Amino acid sequence: MAVMTMRSCPCGLPEAYENCCGRFHSGAAPAPTAEALMRSRYSAFVRRDAGYLLRTWHPRTRPARLEVDPGMRWTGLEVLGTTGGTAFHATGTVTFRASYRGGSLHERSRFERVDGAWVYVDGEFLD
């Protein structure tokens, strides 16, 4: 797992937030891969950006509202594997472990392209 600095992106990559997930959150660029979208969604949870999470959720599975827990403290992200999810695919999965104060979440998320943009479909919790 990457060590976060004050300037590094919450997603765990060494770039500054503005050059990494921040550009996706602001709408300046779309996430180019399923993994990039998953990382940006993790960063949105860290930053409590419910609007971005809803915008990047598949229309058929998106909830009407999303309340982000203000007490949740996310502490790190580890991408464990990916399938598909590139410019050459219409679907993809990302398996990851997201750590938070007091535990971790292990999930395999499914992504699809809608009108050319990657969106989150759903996830399966793993042990």
N, CA, C and O atoms as a Tinker XYZ file with bonds, in Angstrom:
   508  protein
     1  N      0.845000   -1.169000    0.000000    73     2
     2  CA     0.000000    0.000000    0.000000    64     1     3
     3  C      0.896000    1.240000    0.000000    63     2     4     5
     4  O      1.868000    1.301000    0.753000    81     3
     5  N      0.580000    2.211000   -0.828000    73     3     6
     6  CA     1.377000    3.426000   -0.948000    64     5     7
     7  C      1.218000    4.283000    0.298000    63     6     8     9
     8  O      0.162000    4.300000    0.931000    81     7
     9  N      2.279000    4.987000    0.632000    73     7    10
    10  CA     2.243000    5.906000    1.759000    64     9    11
    11  C      1.699000    7.234000    1.267000    63    10    12    13
    12  O      2.197000    7.801000    0.295000    81    11
    13  N      0.668000    7.726000    1.949000    73    11    14
    14  CA     0.085000    9.005000    1.544000    64    13    15
    15  C      0.847000   10.156000    2.172000    63    14    16    17
    16  O      1.210000   10.114000    3.348000    81    15
    17  N      1.079000   11.174000    1.381000    73    15    18
    18  CA     1.633000   12.413000    1.915000    64    17    19
    19  C      0.506000   13.428000    1.907000    63    18    20    21
    20  O     -0.601000   13.122000    1.463000    81    19
    21  N      0.768000   14.616000    2.386000    73    19    22
    22  CA    -0.259000   15.655000    2.405000    64    21    23
    23  C     -0.702000   15.985000    0.974000    63    22    24    25
    24  O     -1.857000   16.356000    0.761000    81    23
    25  N      0.186000   15.857000    0.009000    73    23    26
    26  CA    -0.143000   16.231000   -1.361000    64    25    27
    27  C     -0.616000   15.065000   -2.210000    63    26    28    29
    28  O     -1.248000   15.277000   -3.245000    81    27
    29  N     -0.326000   13.843000   -1.797000    73    27    30
    30  CA    -0.688000   12.720000   -2.654000    64    29    31
    31  C     -2.190000   12.468000   -2.625000    63    30    32    33
    32  O     -2.881000   12.829000   -1.673000    81    31
    33  N     -2.666000   11.852000   -3.669000    73    31    34
    34  CA    -4.092000   11.577000   -3.832000    64    33    35
    35  C     -4.533000   10.514000   -2.827000    63    34    36    37
    36  O     -3.770000    9.595000   -2.528000    81    35
    37  N     -5.742000   10.624000   -2.309000    73    35    38
    38  CA    -6.239000    9.598000   -1.377000    64    37    39
    39  C     -6.288000    8.196000   -1.985000    63    38    40    41
    40  O     -6.292000    7.212000   -1.246000    81    39
    41  N     -6.326000    8.084000   -3.329000    73    39    42
    42  CA    -6.449000    6.772000   -3.968000    64    41    43
    43  C     -5.191000    5.926000   -3.829000    63    42    44    45
    44  O     -5.209000    4.741000   -4.161000    81    43
    45  N     -4.102000    6.510000   -3.347000    73    43    46
    46  CA    -2.876000    5.757000   -3.126000    64    45    47
    47  C     -1.816000    5.939000   -4.187000    63    46    48    49
    48  O     -0.677000    5.511000   -3.996000    81    47
    49  N     -2.158000    6.563000   -5.304000    73    47    50
    50  CA    -1.141000    6.848000   -6.325000    64    49    51
    51  C     -0.336000    8.059000   -5.889000    63    50    52    53
    52  O     -0.847000    8.891000   -5.140000    81    51
    53  N      0.909000    8.184000   -6.338000    73    51    54
    54  CA     1.784000    9.252000   -5.829000    64    53    55
    55  C      1.485000   10.655000   -6.359000    63    54    56    57
    56  O      2.056000   11.626000   -5.861000    81    55
    57  N      0.602000   10.787000   -7.357000    73    55    58
    58  CA     0.316000   12.113000   -7.892000    64    57    59
    59  C     -0.469000   12.958000   -6.892000    63    58    60    61
    60  O     -1.129000   12.432000   -5.997000    81    59
    61  N     -0.384000   14.271000   -7.061000    73    59    62
    62  CA    -1.193000   15.180000   -6.251000    64    61    63
    63  C     -2.658000   14.978000   -6.611000    63    62    64    65
    64  O     -2.979000   14.637000   -7.749000    81    63
    65  N     -3.541000   15.186000   -5.654000    73    63    66
    66  CA    -4.972000   14.999000   -5.856000    64    65    67
    67  C     -5.465000   15.731000   -7.106000    63    66    68    69
    68  O     -6.216000   15.155000   -7.893000    81    67
    69  N     -5.064000   16.969000   -7.299000    73    67    70
    70  CA    -5.542000   17.774000   -8.426000    64    69    71
    71  C     -5.196000   17.138000   -9.774000    63    70    72    73
    72  O     -5.971000   17.251000  -10.723000    81    71
    73  N     -4.048000   16.477000   -9.869000    73    71    74
    74  CA    -3.601000   15.844000  -11.110000    64    73    75
    75  C     -4.065000   14.401000  -11.235000    63    74    76    77
    76  O     -3.890000   13.783000  -12.286000    81    75
    77  N     -4.646000   13.864000  -10.191000    73    75    78
    78  CA    -5.069000   12.466000  -10.173000    64    77    79
    79  C     -6.596000   12.433000  -10.147000    63    78    80    81
    80  O     -7.228000   12.757000  -11.153000    81    79
    81  N     -7.191000   12.058000   -9.048000    73    79    82
    82  CA    -8.648000   11.931000   -8.975000    64    81    83
    83  C     -9.378000   13.272000   -9.005000    63    82    84    85
    84  O    -10.547000   13.329000   -9.389000    81    83
    85  N     -8.716000   14.330000   -8.613000    73    83    86
    86  CA    -9.346000   15.648000   -8.609000    64    85    87
    87  C     -9.849000   16.075000   -9.968000    63    86    88    89
    88  O    -10.888000   16.726000  -10.066000    81    87
    89  N     -9.127000   15.719000  -11.023000    73    87    90
    90  CA    -9.561000   16.097000  -12.376000    64    89    91
    91  C    -10.817000   15.348000  -12.787000    63    90    92    93
    92  O    -11.608000   15.859000  -13.579000    81    91
    93  N    -11.013000   14.139000  -12.257000    73    91    94
    94  CA   -12.242000   13.400000  -12.534000    64    93    95
    95  C    -13.398000   13.982000  -11.717000    63    94    96    97
    96  O    -14.509000   14.146000  -12.220000    81    95
    97  N    -13.114000   14.290000  -10.444000    73    95    98
    98  CA   -14.150000   14.858000   -9.570000    64    97    99
    99  C    -14.660000   16.189000  -10.112000    63    98   100   101
   100  O    -15.854000   16.475000  -10.020000    81    99
   101  N    -13.780000   16.998000  -10.671000    73    99   102
   102  CA   -14.173000   18.320000  -11.176000    64   101   103
   103  C    -14.872000   18.254000  -12.530000    63   102   104   105
   104  O    -15.486000   19.228000  -12.964000    81   103
   105  N    -14.778000   17.105000  -13.195000    73   103   106
   106  CA   -15.364000   16.970000  -14.521000    64   105   107
   107  C    -14.424000   17.383000  -15.638000    63   106   108   109
   108  O    -14.822000   17.406000  -16.802000    81   107
   109  N    -13.172000   17.711000  -15.301000    73   107   110
   110  CA   -12.196000   18.130000  -16.312000    64   109   111
   111  C    -11.825000   16.984000  -17.248000    63   110   112   113
   112  O    -11.431000   17.219000  -18.391000    81   111
   113  N    -11.948000   15.742000  -16.771000    73   111   114
   114  CA   -11.615000   14.568000  -17.582000    64   113   115
   115  C    -12.427000   13.391000  -17.068000    63   114   116   117
   116  O    -12.745000   13.323000  -15.880000    81   115
   117  N    -12.765000   12.458000  -17.963000    73   115   118
   118  CA   -13.422000   11.227000  -17.506000    64   117   119
   119  C    -12.364000   10.198000  -17.087000    63   118   120   121
   120  O    -11.238000   10.223000  -17.583000    81   119
   121  N    -12.725000    9.316000  -16.191000    73   119   122
   122  CA   -11.805000    8.240000  -15.810000    64   121   123
   123  C    -11.608000    7.329000  -17.026000    63   122   124   125
   124  O    -12.588000    6.842000  -17.590000    81   123
   125  N    -10.350000    7.090000  -17.441000    73   123   126
   126  CA   -10.104000    6.335000  -18.666000    64   125   127
   127  C    -10.229000    4.822000  -18.542000    63   126   128   129
   128  O    -10.341000    4.129000  -19.552000    81   127
   129  N    -10.212000    4.304000  -17.324000    73   127   130
   130  CA   -10.310000    2.859000  -17.100000    64   129   131
   131  C    -11.222000    2.592000  -15.907000    63   130   132   133
   132  O    -11.522000    3.490000  -15.120000    81   131
   133  N    -11.653000    1.347000  -15.793000    73   131   134
   134  CA   -12.464000    0.958000  -14.634000    64   133   135
   135  C    -11.664000    1.143000  -13.345000    63   134   136   137
   136  O    -12.215000    1.582000  -12.335000    81   135
   137  N    -10.373000    0.813000  -13.368000    73   135   138
   138  CA    -9.559000    0.990000  -12.165000    64   137   139
   139  C     -9.456000    2.461000  -11.788000    63   138   140   141
   140  O     -9.562000    2.799000  -10.609000    81   139
   141  N     -9.252000    3.338000  -12.758000    73   139   142
   142  CA    -9.173000    4.773000  -12.468000    64   141   143
   143  C    -10.491000    5.264000  -11.881000    63   142   144   145
   144  O    -10.492000    6.089000  -10.967000    81   143
   145  N    -11.617000    4.762000  -12.400000    73   143   146
   146  CA   -12.905000    5.166000  -11.843000    64   145   147
   147  C    -13.043000    4.660000  -10.415000    63   146   148   149
   148  O    -13.490000    5.397000   -9.537000    81   147
   149  N    -12.660000    3.399000  -10.172000    73   147   150
   150  CA   -12.761000    2.861000   -8.821000    64   149   151
   151  C    -11.898000    3.677000   -7.853000    63   150   152   153
   152  O    -12.337000    4.005000   -6.751000    81   151
   153  N    -10.678000    4.001000   -8.267000    73   151   154
   154  CA    -9.809000    4.813000   -7.410000    64   153   155
   155  C    -10.436000    6.174000   -7.141000    63   154   156   157
   156  O    -10.388000    6.674000   -6.017000    81   155
   157  N    -11.028000    6.777000   -8.183000    73   155   158
   158  CA   -11.634000    8.099000   -8.004000    64   157   159
   159  C    -12.866000    8.010000   -7.109000    63   158   160   161
   160  O    -13.152000    8.948000   -6.364000    81   159
   161  N    -13.585000    6.922000   -7.168000    73   159   162
   162  CA   -14.738000    6.747000   -6.280000    64   161   163
   163  C    -14.278000    6.562000   -4.834000    63   162   164   165
   164  O    -14.905000    7.088000   -3.915000    81   163
   165  N    -13.195000    5.823000   -4.628000    73   163   166
   166  CA   -12.638000    5.712000   -3.274000    64   165   167
   167  C    -12.272000    7.112000   -2.759000    63   166   168   169
   168  O    -12.609000    7.473000   -1.632000    81   167
   169  N    -11.582000    7.891000   -3.594000    73   167   170
   170  CA   -11.202000    9.253000   -3.197000    64   169   171
   171  C    -12.436000   10.100000   -2.903000    63   170   172   173
   172  O    -12.408000   10.949000   -2.012000    81   171
   173  N    -13.519000    9.873000   -3.648000    73   171   174
   174  CA   -14.760000   10.616000   -3.398000    64   173   175
   175  C    -15.350000   10.227000   -2.040000    63   174   176   177
   176  O    -15.903000   11.078000   -1.343000    81   175
   177  N    -15.240000    8.962000   -1.661000    73   175   178
   178  CA   -15.686000    8.573000   -0.320000    64   177   179
   179  C    -14.830000    9.268000    0.740000    63   178   180   181
   180  O    -15.355000    9.767000    1.735000    81   179
   181  N    -13.517000    9.298000    0.524000    73   179   182
   182  CA   -12.615000    9.964000    1.471000    64   181   183
   183  C    -13.001000   11.437000    1.614000    63   182   184   185
   184  O    -13.026000   11.971000    2.722000    81   183
   185  N    -13.300000   12.085000    0.497000    73   183   186
   186  CA   -13.618000   13.516000    0.479000    64   185   187
   187  C    -15.106000   13.809000    0.679000    63   186   188   189
   188  O    -15.526000   14.966000    0.666000    81   187
   189  N    -15.902000   12.745000    0.863000    73   187   190
   190  CA   -17.348000   12.865000    1.093000    64   189   191
   191  C    -18.063000   13.577000   -0.059000    63   190   192   193
   192  O    -18.925000   14.427000    0.165000    81   191
   193  N    -17.696000   13.222000   -1.287000    73   191   194
   194  CA   -18.275000   13.823000   -2.493000    64   193   195
   195  C    -19.392000   12.917000   -3.026000    63   194   196   197
   196  O    -19.193000   12.178000   -3.991000    81   195
   197  N    -20.566000   12.982000   -2.389000    73   195   198
   198  CA   -21.689000   12.129000   -2.774000    64   197   199
   199  C    -22.152000   12.427000   -4.196000    63   198   200   201
   200  O    -22.608000   11.517000   -4.888000    81   199
   201  N    -22.050000   13.662000   -4.648000    73   199   202
   202  CA   -22.458000   14.021000   -5.999000    64   201   203
   203  C    -21.674000   13.252000   -7.047000    63   202   204   205
   204  O    -22.252000   12.735000   -8.003000    81   203
   205  N    -20.361000   13.175000   -6.875000    73   203   206
   206  CA   -19.528000   12.421000   -7.823000    64   205   207
   207  C    -19.886000   10.943000   -7.785000    63   206   208   209
   208  O    -19.988000   10.302000   -8.830000    81   207
   209  N    -20.075000   10.404000   -6.600000    73   207   210
   210  CA   -20.421000    8.986000   -6.477000    64   209   211
   211  C    -21.720000    8.684000   -7.224000    63   210   212   213
   212  O    -21.806000    7.679000   -7.929000    81   211
   213  N    -22.713000    9.529000   -7.079000    73   211   214
   214  CA   -23.980000    9.319000   -7.782000    64   213   215
   215  C    -23.820000    9.485000   -9.290000    63   214   216   217
   216  O    -24.403000    8.715000  -10.054000    81   215
   217  N    -23.043000   10.473000   -9.733000    73   215   218
   218  CA   -22.843000   10.697000  -11.172000    64   217   219
   219  C    -22.126000    9.534000  -11.844000    63   218   220   221
   220  O    -22.315000    9.300000  -13.038000    81   219
   221  N    -21.309000    8.803000  -11.097000    73   219   222
   222  CA   -20.523000    7.713000  -11.677000    64   221   223
   223  C    -21.114000    6.344000  -11.355000    63   222   224   225
   224  O    -20.421000    5.332000  -11.458000    81   223
   225  N    -22.377000    6.303000  -10.970000    73   223   226
   226  CA   -23.084000    5.070000  -10.646000    64   225   227
   227  C    -23.987000    4.730000  -11.823000    63   226   228   229
   228  O    -24.635000    5.617000  -12.378000    81   227
   229  N    -24.040000    3.470000  -12.210000    73   227   230
   230  CA   -24.873000    3.049000  -13.340000    64   229   231
   231  C    -26.332000    3.437000  -13.081000    63   230   232   233
   232  O    -26.835000    3.224000  -11.978000    81   231
   233  N    -27.022000    4.007000  -14.090000    73   231   234
   234  CA   -28.411000    4.434000  -13.888000    64   233   235
   235  C    -29.348000    3.325000  -13.400000    63   234   236   237
   236  O    -30.296000    3.608000  -12.667000    81   235
   237  N    -29.105000    2.080000  -13.787000    73   235   238
   238  CA   -30.032000    1.018000  -13.373000    64   237   239
   239  C    -29.806000    0.547000  -11.934000    63   238   240   241
   240  O    -30.684000   -0.099000  -11.363000    81   239
   241  N    -28.654000    0.853000  -11.333000    73   239   242
   242  CA   -28.387000    0.419000   -9.957000    64   241   243
   243  C    -28.175000    1.584000   -8.995000    63   242   244   245
   244  O    -28.022000    1.367000   -7.793000    81   243
   245  N    -28.161000    2.807000   -9.498000    73   243   246
   246  CA   -27.893000    4.000000   -8.680000    64   245   247
   247  C    -29.044000    4.250000   -7.698000    63   246   248   249
   248  O    -30.212000    4.222000   -8.085000    81   247
   249  N    -28.708000    4.494000   -6.431000    73   247   250
   250  CA   -29.758000    4.848000   -5.466000    64   249   251
   251  C    -30.254000    6.278000   -5.730000    63   250   252   253
   252  O    -29.560000    7.075000   -6.361000    81   251
   253  N    -31.429000    6.584000   -5.255000    73   251   254
   254  CA   -31.986000    7.928000   -5.427000    64   253   255
   255  C    -31.189000    8.954000   -4.637000    63   254   256   257
   256  O    -31.050000   10.102000   -5.060000    81   255
   257  N    -30.667000    8.540000   -3.489000    73   255   258
   258  CA   -29.875000    9.435000   -2.620000    64   257   259
   259  C    -28.718000    8.654000   -2.038000    63   258   260   261
   260  O    -28.753000    7.426000   -1.971000    81   259
   261  N    -27.703000    9.369000   -1.622000    73   259   262
   262  CA   -26.555000    8.733000   -0.978000    64   261   263
   263  C    -26.092000    9.627000    0.154000    63   262   264   265
   264  O    -25.753000   10.791000   -0.056000    81   263
   265  N    -26.080000    9.082000    1.338000    73   263   266
   266  CA   -25.577000    9.803000    2.506000    64   265   267
   267  C    -24.211000    9.215000    2.840000    63   266   268   269
   268  O    -24.092000    8.015000    3.088000    81   267
   269  N    -23.187000   10.055000    2.846000    73   267   270
   270  CA   -21.833000    9.608000    3.168000    64   269   271
   271  C    -21.609000    9.844000    4.655000    63   270   272   273
   272  O    -21.798000   10.956000    5.149000    81   271
   273  N    -21.209000    8.802000    5.361000    73   271   274
   274  CA   -21.021000    8.853000    6.815000    64   273   275
   275  C    -19.887000    9.810000    7.173000    63   274   276   277
   276  O    -18.734000    9.536000    6.841000    81   275
   277  N    -20.182000   10.924000    7.839000    73   275   278
   278  CA   -19.123000   11.886000    8.180000    64   277   279
   279  C    -18.133000   11.352000    9.209000    63   278   280   281
   280  O    -17.039000   11.898000    9.353000    81   279
   281  N    -18.504000   10.287000    9.929000    73   279   282
   282  CA   -17.602000    9.716000   10.926000    64   281   283
   283  C    -16.644000    8.675000   10.367000    63   282   284   285
   284  O    -15.710000    8.261000   11.054000    81   283
   285  N    -16.862000    8.248000    9.129000    73   283   286
   286  CA   -16.007000    7.221000    8.524000    64   285   287
   287  C    -14.656000    7.818000    8.164000    63   286   288   289
   288  O    -14.590000    8.867000    7.523000    81   287
   289  N    -13.592000    7.165000    8.568000    73   287   290
   290  CA   -12.230000    7.621000    8.266000    64   289   291
   291  C    -11.525000    6.549000    7.445000    63   290   292   293
   292  O    -11.029000    5.560000    7.984000    81   291
   293  N    -11.490000    6.763000    6.124000    73   291   294
   294  CA   -10.807000    5.844000    5.218000    64   293   295
   295  C     -9.311000    6.071000    5.341000    63   294   296   297
   296  O     -8.857000    7.214000    5.397000    81   295
   297  N     -8.529000    4.971000    5.384000    73   295   298
   298  CA    -7.100000    5.100000    5.649000    64   297   299
   299  C     -6.197000    4.541000    4.558000    63   298   300   301
   300  O     -4.980000    4.709000    4.633000    81   299
   301  N     -6.759000    3.879000    3.543000    73   299   302
   302  CA    -5.895000    3.374000    2.481000    64   301   303
   303  C     -6.626000    2.473000    1.514000    63   302   304   305
   304  O     -7.657000    1.885000    1.839000    81   303
   305  N     -6.072000    2.375000    0.314000    73   303   306
   306  CA    -6.649000    1.558000   -0.744000    64   305   307
   307  C     -5.572000    0.674000   -1.345000    63   306   308   309
   308  O     -4.463000    1.126000   -1.632000    81   307
   309  N     -5.915000   -0.591000   -1.532000    73   307   310
   310  CA    -5.018000   -1.541000   -2.177000    64   309   311
   311  C     -5.791000   -2.226000   -3.298000    63   310   312   313
   312  O     -6.771000   -2.924000   -3.037000    81   311
   313  N     -5.362000   -2.034000   -4.540000    73   311   314
   314  CA    -5.975000   -2.711000   -5.684000    64   313   315
   315  C     -5.338000   -4.092000   -5.781000    63   314   316   317
   316  O     -4.119000   -4.216000   -5.903000    81   315
   317  N     -6.167000   -5.122000   -5.726000    73   315   318
   318  CA    -5.677000   -6.502000   -5.705000    64   317   319
   319  C     -5.714000   -7.169000   -7.071000    63   318   320   321
   320  O     -4.973000   -8.122000   -7.313000    81   319
   321  N     -6.574000   -6.676000   -7.973000    73   319   322
   322  CA    -6.647000   -7.267000   -9.298000    64   321   323
   323  C     -7.694000   -6.580000  -10.152000    63   322   324   325
   324  O     -8.619000   -5.950000   -9.642000    81   323
   325  N     -7.532000   -6.713000  -11.467000    73   323   326
   326  CA    -8.493000   -6.155000  -12.410000    64   325   327
   327  C     -8.709000   -7.150000  -13.544000    63   326   328   329
   328  O     -7.829000   -7.950000  -13.862000    81   327
   329  N     -9.894000   -7.088000  -14.146000    73   327   330
   330  CA   -10.165000   -7.812000  -15.387000    64   329   331
   331  C    -10.863000   -6.839000  -16.315000    63   330   332   333
   332  O    -11.745000   -6.095000  -15.886000    81   331
   333  N    -10.475000   -6.836000  -17.587000    73   331   334
   334  CA   -11.081000   -5.907000  -18.538000    64   333   335
   335  C    -10.887000   -4.478000  -18.082000    63   334   336   337
   336  O     -9.881000   -4.135000  -17.461000    81   335
   337  N    -11.877000   -3.643000  -18.404000    73   335   338
   338  CA   -11.884000   -2.287000  -17.882000    64   337   339
   339  C    -10.985000   -1.289000  -18.571000    63   338   340   341
   340  O    -10.758000   -0.200000  -18.043000    81   339
   341  N    -10.456000   -1.637000  -19.760000    73   339   342
   342  CA    -9.594000   -0.683000  -20.461000    64   341   343
   343  C    -10.364000   -0.040000  -21.608000    63   342   344   345
   344  O    -11.565000   -0.266000  -21.759000    81   343
   345  N     -9.684000    0.747000  -22.400000    73   343   346
   346  CA   -10.307000    1.393000  -23.561000    64   345   347
   347  C    -10.834000    0.374000  -24.562000    63   346   348   349
   348  O    -11.663000    0.717000  -25.404000    81   347
   349  N    -10.373000   -0.868000  -24.490000    73   347   350
   350  CA   -10.773000   -1.907000  -25.429000    64   349   351
   351  C    -11.919000   -2.777000  -24.904000    63   350   352   353
   352  O    -12.309000   -3.742000  -25.562000    81   351
   353  N    -12.461000   -2.448000  -23.727000    73   351   354
   354  CA   -13.495000   -3.264000  -23.101000    64   353   355
   355  C    -14.775000   -2.470000  -22.857000    63   354   356   357
   356  O    -14.753000   -1.241000  -22.788000    81   355
   357  N    -15.885000   -3.185000  -22.728000    73   355   358
   358  CA   -17.167000   -2.566000  -22.374000    64   357   359
   359  C    -17.499000   -2.808000  -20.902000    63   358   360   361
   360  O    -18.353000   -2.129000  -20.332000    81   359
   361  N    -16.811000   -3.791000  -20.285000    73   359   362
   362  CA   -17.025000   -4.107000  -18.873000    64   361   363
   363  C    -15.678000   -4.344000  -18.208000    63   362   364   365
   364  O    -14.659000   -4.516000  -18.878000    81   363
   365  N    -15.689000   -4.350000  -16.899000    73   363   366
   366  CA   -14.476000   -4.647000  -16.150000    64   365   367
   367  C    -14.788000   -4.879000  -14.693000    63   366   368   369
   368  O    -15.855000   -4.511000  -14.204000    81   367
   369  N    -13.842000   -5.496000  -14.002000    73   367   370
   370  CA   -13.957000   -5.664000  -12.556000    64   369   371
   371  C    -12.677000   -5.168000  -11.907000    63   370   372   373
   372  O    -11.600000   -5.197000  -12.502000    81   371
   373  N    -12.825000   -4.713000  -10.671000    73   371   374
   374  CA   -11.670000   -4.316000   -9.860000    64   373   375
   375  C    -11.877000   -4.925000   -8.485000    63   374   376   377
   376  O    -12.897000   -4.690000   -7.837000    81   375
   377  N    -10.906000   -5.706000   -8.049000    73   375   378
   378  CA   -10.920000   -6.285000   -6.713000    64   377   379
   379  C     -9.983000   -5.449000   -5.860000    63   378   380   381
   380  O     -8.849000   -5.181000   -6.257000    81   379
   381  N    -10.451000   -5.038000   -4.695000    73   379   382
   382  CA    -9.660000   -4.134000   -3.861000    64   381   383
   383  C     -9.940000   -4.354000   -2.386000    63   382   384   385
   384  O    -10.910000   -5.006000   -2.001000    81   383
   385  N     -9.060000   -3.789000   -1.577000    73   383   386
   386  CA    -9.265000   -3.721000   -0.131000    64   385   387
   387  C     -9.137000   -2.246000    0.257000    63   386   388   389
   388  O     -8.107000   -1.609000    0.035000    81   387
   389  N    -10.203000   -1.733000    0.836000    73   387   390
   390  CA   -10.211000   -0.351000    1.326000    64   389   391
   391  C    -10.192000   -0.406000    2.848000    63   390   392   393
   392  O    -11.075000   -0.995000    3.472000    81   391
   393  N     -9.182000    0.209000    3.430000    73   391   394
   394  CA    -9.049000    0.190000    4.881000    64   393   395
   395  C     -9.675000    1.439000    5.485000    63   394   396   397
   396  O     -9.652000    2.521000    4.899000    81   395
   397  N    -10.227000    1.256000    6.658000    73   395   398
   398  CA   -10.786000    2.372000    7.411000    64   397   399
   399  C    -10.422000    2.175000    8.867000    63   398   400   401
   400  O    -10.035000    1.081000    9.276000    81   399
   401  N    -10.546000    3.223000    9.641000    73   399   402
   402  CA   -10.221000    3.125000   11.054000    64   401   403
   403  C    -11.118000    2.054000   11.667000    63   402   404   405
   404  O    -12.335000    2.222000   11.748000    81   403
   405  N    -10.509000    0.956000   12.097000    73   403   406
   406  CA   -11.260000   -0.124000   12.727000    64   405   407
   407  C    -11.508000   -1.338000   11.855000    63   406   408   409
   408  O    -12.103000   -2.308000   12.326000    81   407
   409  N    -11.072000   -1.326000   10.588000    73   407   410
   410  CA   -11.302000   -2.504000    9.762000    64   409   411
   411  C    -10.984000   -2.284000    8.299000    63   410   412   413
   412  O    -10.265000   -1.353000    7.937000    81   411
   413  N    -11.530000   -3.157000    7.461000    73   411   414
   414  CA   -11.316000   -3.020000    6.023000    64   413   415
   415  C    -12.492000   -3.622000    5.271000    63   414   416   417
   416  O    -13.250000   -4.432000    5.805000    81   415
   417  N    -12.622000   -3.206000    4.022000    73   415   418
   418  CA   -13.675000   -3.663000    3.124000    64   417   419
   419  C    -12.993000   -4.328000    1.940000    63   418   420   421
   420  O    -12.164000   -3.715000    1.268000    81   419
   421  N    -13.342000   -5.584000    1.688000    73   419   422
   422  CA   -12.760000   -6.341000    0.575000    64   421   423
   423  C    -13.888000   -6.553000   -0.428000    63   422   424   425
   424  O    -14.895000   -7.182000   -0.105000    81   423
   425  N    -13.726000   -6.031000   -1.644000    73   423   426
   426  CA   -14.827000   -6.056000   -2.607000    64   425   427
   427  C    -14.316000   -6.298000   -4.019000    63   426   428   429
   428  O    -13.194000   -5.933000   -4.367000    81   427
   429  N    -15.171000   -6.926000   -4.824000    73   427   430
   430  CA   -14.958000   -7.008000   -6.266000    64   429   431
   431  C    -16.070000   -6.180000   -6.885000    63   430   432   433
   432  O    -17.241000   -6.554000   -6.817000    81   431
   433  N    -15.706000   -5.061000   -7.488000    73   431   434
   434  CA   -16.675000   -4.153000   -8.089000    64   433   435
   435  C    -16.789000   -4.406000   -9.580000    63   434   436   437
   436  O    -15.803000   -4.736000  -10.240000    81   435
   437  N    -18.008000   -4.249000  -10.114000    73   435   438
   438  CA   -18.249000   -4.387000  -11.548000    64   437   439
   439  C    -18.502000   -3.006000  -12.152000    63   438   440   441
   440  O    -19.174000   -2.159000  -11.564000    81   439
   441  N    -17.944000   -2.812000  -13.339000    73   439   442
   442  CA   -18.060000   -1.546000  -14.049000    64   441   443
   443  C    -18.494000   -1.803000  -15.482000    63   442   444   445
   444  O    -18.179000   -2.844000  -16.060000    81   443
   445  N    -19.218000   -0.850000  -16.050000    73   443   446
   446  CA   -19.619000   -0.903000  -17.452000    64   445   447
   447  C    -19.450000    0.489000  -18.044000    63   446   448   449
   448  O    -19.356000    1.489000  -17.333000    81   447
   449  N    -19.415000    0.514000  -19.370000    73   447   450
   450  CA   -19.416000    1.797000  -20.067000    64   449   451
   451  C    -20.866000    2.167000  -20.395000    63   450   452   453
   452  O    -21.643000    1.335000  -20.864000    81   451
   453  N    -21.206000    3.412000  -20.144000    73   451   454
   454  CA   -22.497000    3.970000  -20.535000    64   453   455
   455  C    -22.185000    5.244000  -21.308000    63   454   456   457
   456  O    -21.571000    6.167000  -20.772000    81   455
   457  N    -22.606000    5.292000  -22.557000    73   455   458
   458  CA   -22.310000    6.435000  -23.432000    64   457   459
   459  C    -20.810000    6.754000  -23.439000    63   458   460   461
   460  O    -20.412000    7.918000  -23.458000    81   459
   461  N    -19.991000    5.706000  -23.423000    73   459   462
   462  CA   -18.549000    5.858000  -23.501000    64   461   463
   463  C    -17.839000    6.089000  -22.180000    63   462   464   465
   464  O    -16.610000    6.036000  -22.129000    81   463
   465  N    -18.586000    6.345000  -21.101000    73   463   466
   466  CA   -17.965000    6.639000  -19.796000    64   465   467
   467  C    -18.089000    5.432000  -18.866000    63   466   468   469
   468  O    -19.113000    4.749000  -18.847000    81   467
   469  N    -17.032000    5.184000  -18.098000    73   467   470
   470  CA   -17.066000    4.115000  -17.110000    64   469   471
   471  C    -17.983000    4.502000  -15.963000    63   470   472   473
   472  O    -17.949000    5.638000  -15.491000    81   471
   473  N    -18.814000    3.544000  -15.509000    73   471   474
   474  CA   -19.668000    3.738000  -14.346000    64   473   475
   475  C    -19.626000    2.486000  -13.475000    63   474   476   477
   476  O    -19.393000    1.377000  -13.957000    81   475
   477  N    -19.853000    2.690000  -12.201000    73   475   478
   478  CA   -19.915000    1.600000  -11.227000    64   477   479
   479  C    -21.282000    0.934000  -11.334000    63   478   480   481
   480  O    -22.305000    1.618000  -11.343000    81   479
   481  N    -21.306000   -0.393000  -11.417000    73   479   482
   482  CA   -22.571000   -1.141000  -11.466000    64   481   483
   483  C    -22.938000   -1.640000  -10.084000    63   482   484   485
   484  O    -23.968000   -1.255000   -9.530000    81   483
   485  N    -22.095000   -2.497000   -9.525000    73   483   486
   486  CA   -22.354000   -3.045000   -8.190000    64   485   487
   487  C    -21.091000   -3.749000   -7.706000    63   486   488   489
   488  O    -20.089000   -3.810000   -8.419000    81   487
   489  N    -21.150000   -4.271000   -6.504000    73   487   490
   490  CA   -19.989000   -4.945000   -5.942000    64   489   491
   491  C    -20.387000   -6.162000   -5.121000    63   490   492   493
   492  O    -21.503000   -6.276000   -4.615000    81   491
   493  N    -19.432000   -7.051000   -5.015000    73   491   494
   494  CA   -19.606000   -8.268000   -4.230000    64   493   495
   495  C    -18.588000   -8.229000   -3.101000    63   494   496   497
   496  O    -17.384000   -8.124000   -3.336000    81   495
   497  N    -19.089000   -8.314000   -1.867000    73   495   498
   498  CA   -18.182000   -8.328000   -0.723000    64   497   499
   499  C    -17.501000   -9.685000   -0.643000    63   498   500   501
   500  O    -18.151000  -10.722000   -0.772000    81   499
   501  N    -16.216000   -9.675000   -0.435000    73   499   502
   502  CA   -15.423000  -10.889000   -0.312000    64   501   503
   503  C    -15.007000  -11.034000    1.141000    63   502   504   505
   504  O    -15.070000  -10.076000    1.912000    81   503
   505  N    -14.583000  -12.233000    1.512000    73   503   506
   506  CA   -14.202000  -12.467000    2.908000    64   505   507
   507  C    -13.396000  -11.317000    3.385000    63   506   508
   508  O    -12.966000  -11.300000    4.538000    81   507
